[in-house]
GROMACS .gro file of C-alpha atoms in nm:
model
  186
    1MET     CA    1   2.394   3.893   5.002
    2ASP     CA    2   2.615   3.712   5.244
    3ALA     CA    3   2.870   3.445   5.155
    4GLY     CA    4   2.655   3.153   5.277
    5THR     CA    5   2.356   3.246   5.065
    6ALA     CA    6   2.580   3.293   4.763
    7ALA     CA    7   2.733   2.951   4.818
    8VAL     CA    8   2.389   2.783   4.844
    9LEU     CA    9   2.260   2.964   4.534
   10GLY     CA   10   2.578   2.870   4.345
   11ALA     CA   11   2.537   2.504   4.441
   12LEU     CA   12   2.169   2.512   4.344
   13ALA     CA   13   2.252   2.666   4.006
   14GLY     CA   14   2.518   2.402   3.948
   15SER     CA   15   2.270   2.124   4.035
   16VAL     CA   16   2.003   2.262   3.801
   17ALA     CA   17   2.259   2.291   3.522
   18THR     CA   18   2.376   1.934   3.579
   19VAL     CA   19   2.018   1.799   3.578
   20GLY     CA   20   1.939   1.999   3.263
   21ALA     CA   21   2.250   1.868   3.089
   22ALA     CA   22   2.162   1.511   3.189
   23LEU     CA   23   1.807   1.550   3.051
   24ALA     CA   24   1.934   1.698   2.725
   25THR     CA   25   2.191   1.419   2.689
   26GLY     CA   26   1.925   1.154   2.753
   27TRP     CA   27   1.692   1.308   2.497
   28ALA     CA   28   1.973   1.327   2.239
   29GLN     CA   29   2.064   0.963   2.298
   30ARG     CA   30   1.702   0.851   2.257
   31GLU     CA   31   1.669   1.049   1.933
   32GLY     CA   32   1.997   0.902   1.805
   33ALA     CA   33   1.877   0.551   1.886
   34ARG     CA   34   1.542   0.618   1.718
   35ILE     CA   35   1.717   0.743   1.404
   36ALA     CA   36   1.944   0.438   1.399
   37VAL     CA   37   1.649   0.201   1.437
   38ARG     CA   38   1.458   0.381   1.160
   39ALA     CA   39   1.761   0.364   0.928
   40GLU     CA   40   1.803  -0.009   0.996
   41HIS     CA   41   1.434  -0.068   0.931
   42ARG     CA   42   1.456   0.116   0.598
   43ARG     CA   43   1.763  -0.087   0.502
   44GLU     CA   44   1.584  -0.411   0.586
   45ARG     CA   45   1.282  -0.304   0.379
   46ARG     CA   46   1.495  -0.188   0.084
   47GLU     CA   47   1.659  -0.524   0.012
   48PRO     CA   48   1.337  -0.725  -0.042
   49ARG     CA   49   1.188  -0.436  -0.238
   50LEU     CA   50   1.489  -0.426  -0.465
   51ALA     CA   51   1.455  -0.799  -0.537
   52ALA     CA   52   1.079  -0.772  -0.602
   53TYR     CA   53   1.124  -0.465  -0.822
   54LYS     CA   54   1.402  -0.627  -1.026
   55GLU     CA   55   1.191  -0.937  -1.086
   56PHE     CA   56   0.888  -0.730  -1.182
   57ILE     CA   57   1.090  -0.509  -1.415
   58SER     CA   58   1.229  -0.821  -1.584
   59VAL     CA   59   0.880  -0.967  -1.630
   60ALA     CA   60   0.736  -0.630  -1.737
   61SER     CA   61   1.016  -0.589  -1.992
   62ALA     CA   62   0.937  -0.933  -2.135
   63PHE     CA   63   0.570  -0.834  -2.150
   64ARG     CA   64   0.664  -0.508  -2.322
   65SER     CA   65   0.864  -0.701  -2.582
   66GLU     CA   66   0.568  -0.931  -2.636
   67SER     CA   67   0.319  -0.644  -2.664
   68SER     CA   68   0.531  -0.388  -2.855
   69PRO     CA   69   0.410  -0.499  -3.199
   70TYR     CA   70   0.056  -0.414  -3.089
   71THR     CA   71   0.143  -0.046  -3.033
   72ILE     CA   72   0.149   0.025  -3.406
   73PRO     CA   73  -0.177  -0.045  -3.593
   74GLY     CA   74   0.001  -0.125  -3.919
   75LEU     CA   75   0.200  -0.406  -3.757
   76ILE     CA   76  -0.105  -0.598  -3.639
   77PRO     CA   77  -0.214  -0.844  -3.905
   78ASP     CA   78  -0.587  -0.894  -3.955
   79ASP     CA   79  -0.546  -1.267  -3.923
   80LEU     CA   80  -0.375  -1.308  -3.587
   81GLU     CA   81  -0.346  -1.669  -3.477
   82ASP     CA   82  -0.452  -1.821  -3.147
   83GLU     CA   83  -0.082  -1.865  -3.063
   84ALA     CA   84  -0.044  -1.487  -3.047
   85ALA     CA   85  -0.330  -1.462  -2.799
   86ASP     CA   86  -0.194  -1.756  -2.597
   87SER     CA   87   0.153  -1.601  -2.585
   88ILE     CA   88   0.035  -1.262  -2.460
   89SER     CA   89  -0.198  -1.433  -2.209
   90GLU     CA   90   0.093  -1.632  -2.065
   91ALA     CA   91   0.301  -1.315  -2.039
   92ALA     CA   92   0.009  -1.140  -1.863
   93ALA     CA   93  -0.022  -1.429  -1.615
   94GLU     CA   94   0.348  -1.401  -1.533
   95LEU     CA   95   0.305  -1.027  -1.492
   96LYS     CA   96   0.025  -1.089  -1.243
   97ARG     CA   97   0.236  -1.325  -1.031
   98SER     CA   98   0.522  -1.079  -1.014
   99ALA     CA   99   0.297  -0.777  -0.949
  100MET     CA  100   0.167  -0.936  -0.630
  101ASP     CA  101   0.521  -0.947  -0.486
  102VAL     CA  102   0.569  -0.579  -0.564
  103ALA     CA  103   0.228  -0.492  -0.419
  104LEU     CA  104   0.326  -0.659  -0.091
  105ALA     CA  105   0.671  -0.498  -0.084
  106GLY     CA  106   0.528  -0.147  -0.120
  107PRO     CA  107   0.531   0.144  -0.079
  108ARG     CA  108   0.177   0.229  -0.176
  109ARG     CA  109   0.251   0.438  -0.488
  110VAL     CA  110   0.476   0.171  -0.635
  111SER     CA  111   0.222  -0.098  -0.547
  112LYS     CA  112  -0.051   0.095  -0.727
  113ASP     CA  113   0.165   0.124  -1.039
  114ALA     CA  114   0.243  -0.250  -1.039
  115ILE     CA  115  -0.125  -0.338  -0.998
  116ARG     CA  116  -0.214  -0.093  -1.278
  117ILE     CA  117   0.037  -0.258  -1.511
  118GLU     CA  118  -0.097  -0.601  -1.422
  119ARG     CA  119  -0.455  -0.494  -1.493
  120LEU     CA  120  -0.365  -0.322  -1.819
  121GLY     CA  121  -0.170  -0.630  -1.926
  122ASN     CA  122  -0.468  -0.849  -1.851
  123HIS     CA  123  -0.701  -0.616  -2.044
  124LEU     CA  124  -0.460  -0.621  -2.337
  125ALA     CA  125  -0.449  -1.001  -2.336
  126ILE     CA  126  -0.830  -1.013  -2.335
  127SER     CA  127  -0.850  -0.754  -2.616
  128ILE     CA  128  -0.608  -0.954  -2.829
  129ARG     CA  129  -0.807  -1.271  -2.761
  130LEU     CA  130  -1.124  -1.090  -2.875
  131PHE     CA  131  -0.942  -0.946  -3.176
  132VAL     CA  132  -0.834  -1.296  -3.280
  133HIS     CA  133  -1.184  -1.430  -3.225
  134PHE     CA  134  -1.360  -1.158  -3.425
  135ALA     CA  135  -1.100  -1.130  -3.701
  136PRO     CA  136  -1.270  -1.101  -4.040
  137GLN     CA  137  -1.269  -1.431  -4.219
  138ALA     CA  138  -1.369  -1.517  -4.572
  139ASN     CA  139  -1.705  -1.658  -4.465
  140ALA     CA  140  -1.775  -1.426  -4.172
  141ALA     CA  141  -1.974  -1.107  -4.199
  142ILE     CA  142  -1.821  -0.851  -3.962
  143ASP     CA  143  -1.825  -0.479  -4.001
  144GLU     CA  144  -1.477  -0.370  -4.112
  145LYS     CA  145  -1.511  -0.033  -3.935
  146LEU     CA  146  -1.595  -0.206  -3.610
  147PHE     CA  147  -1.298  -0.437  -3.654
  148GLN     CA  148  -1.058  -0.146  -3.718
  149ARG     CA  149  -1.199   0.043  -3.418
  150MET     CA  150  -1.140  -0.267  -3.205
  151ARG     CA  151  -0.781  -0.273  -3.331
  152ARG     CA  152  -0.714   0.094  -3.258
  153ARG     CA  153  -0.901   0.146  -2.933
  154GLY     CA  154  -0.882  -0.197  -2.784
  155VAL     CA  155  -0.545  -0.331  -2.877
  156VAL     CA  156  -0.324  -0.038  -2.977
  157SER     CA  157  -0.445   0.195  -2.705
  158LEU     CA  158  -0.399  -0.065  -2.431
  159ALA     CA  159  -0.054  -0.167  -2.556
  160ARG     CA  160   0.057   0.196  -2.546
  161LYS     CA  161  -0.087   0.243  -2.196
  162VAL     CA  162   0.106  -0.062  -2.075
  163ASN     CA  163   0.429   0.081  -2.213
  164ARG     CA  164   0.373   0.418  -2.045
  165ALA     CA  165   0.276   0.252  -1.716
  166ILE     CA  166   0.597   0.046  -1.718
  167ASP     CA  167   0.800   0.364  -1.768
  168THR     CA  168   0.618   0.527  -1.475
  169PHE     CA  169   0.679   0.220  -1.259
  170LEU     CA  170   1.053   0.234  -1.327
  171LEU     CA  171   1.074   0.593  -1.208
  172ARG     CA  172   0.858   0.534  -0.900
  173ALA     CA  173   1.053   0.222  -0.802
  174GLN     CA  174   1.379   0.411  -0.832
  175ALA     CA  175   1.244   0.694  -0.616
  176ALA     CA  176   1.117   0.447  -0.356
  177LEU     CA  177   1.457   0.280  -0.335
  178ASP     CA  178   1.635   0.616  -0.309
  179ASP     CA  179   1.400   0.744  -0.037
  180ASP     CA  180   1.586   0.774   0.293
  181GLY     CA  181   1.285   0.907   0.480
  182SER     CA  182   1.431   1.253   0.528
  183LEU     CA  183   1.162   1.419   0.314
  184GLY     CA  184   0.868   1.269   0.499
  185ARG     CA  185   0.583   1.063   0.359
  186ARG     CA  186   0.457   1.114   0.005
   0.00000   0.00000   0.00000
């Protein structure tokens, strides 16, 4: 190979290397910008989620306090008053309002848990209302076995499910807030 051909090939190799380096640098810059935009988006989503989760946890904790006596059959008096049903119904309504904020904030798994808690709370409020309505009275003829079954399966079971669902929500909300997106979608 003569000196001229070597010089041309050397210049061509240098040009190809320069173009390759420029393409690699451009790709790396685009990926870096994409990562930065994704991180900013996650940060912007995290703050409203945190506020919605905190509010929901506060309301769910109040509901748990209101419904805790119903988790133990022996603590439920046979002659519950309408005020007890009204109180748990108000707490369930507040739970519903707060659950909608969480459902909109996402992500999907946390939203499902919040909606589940809201539905269970509503079912519990209805069960307590029915329990109060059908409570055995001196002049009423109601089957005592049916009444006790209503207490165990309707009220106690639902109250326990609400408590477990709130615990699950707490863990899922924490995981959603800790998620940096590096593990992919779940």
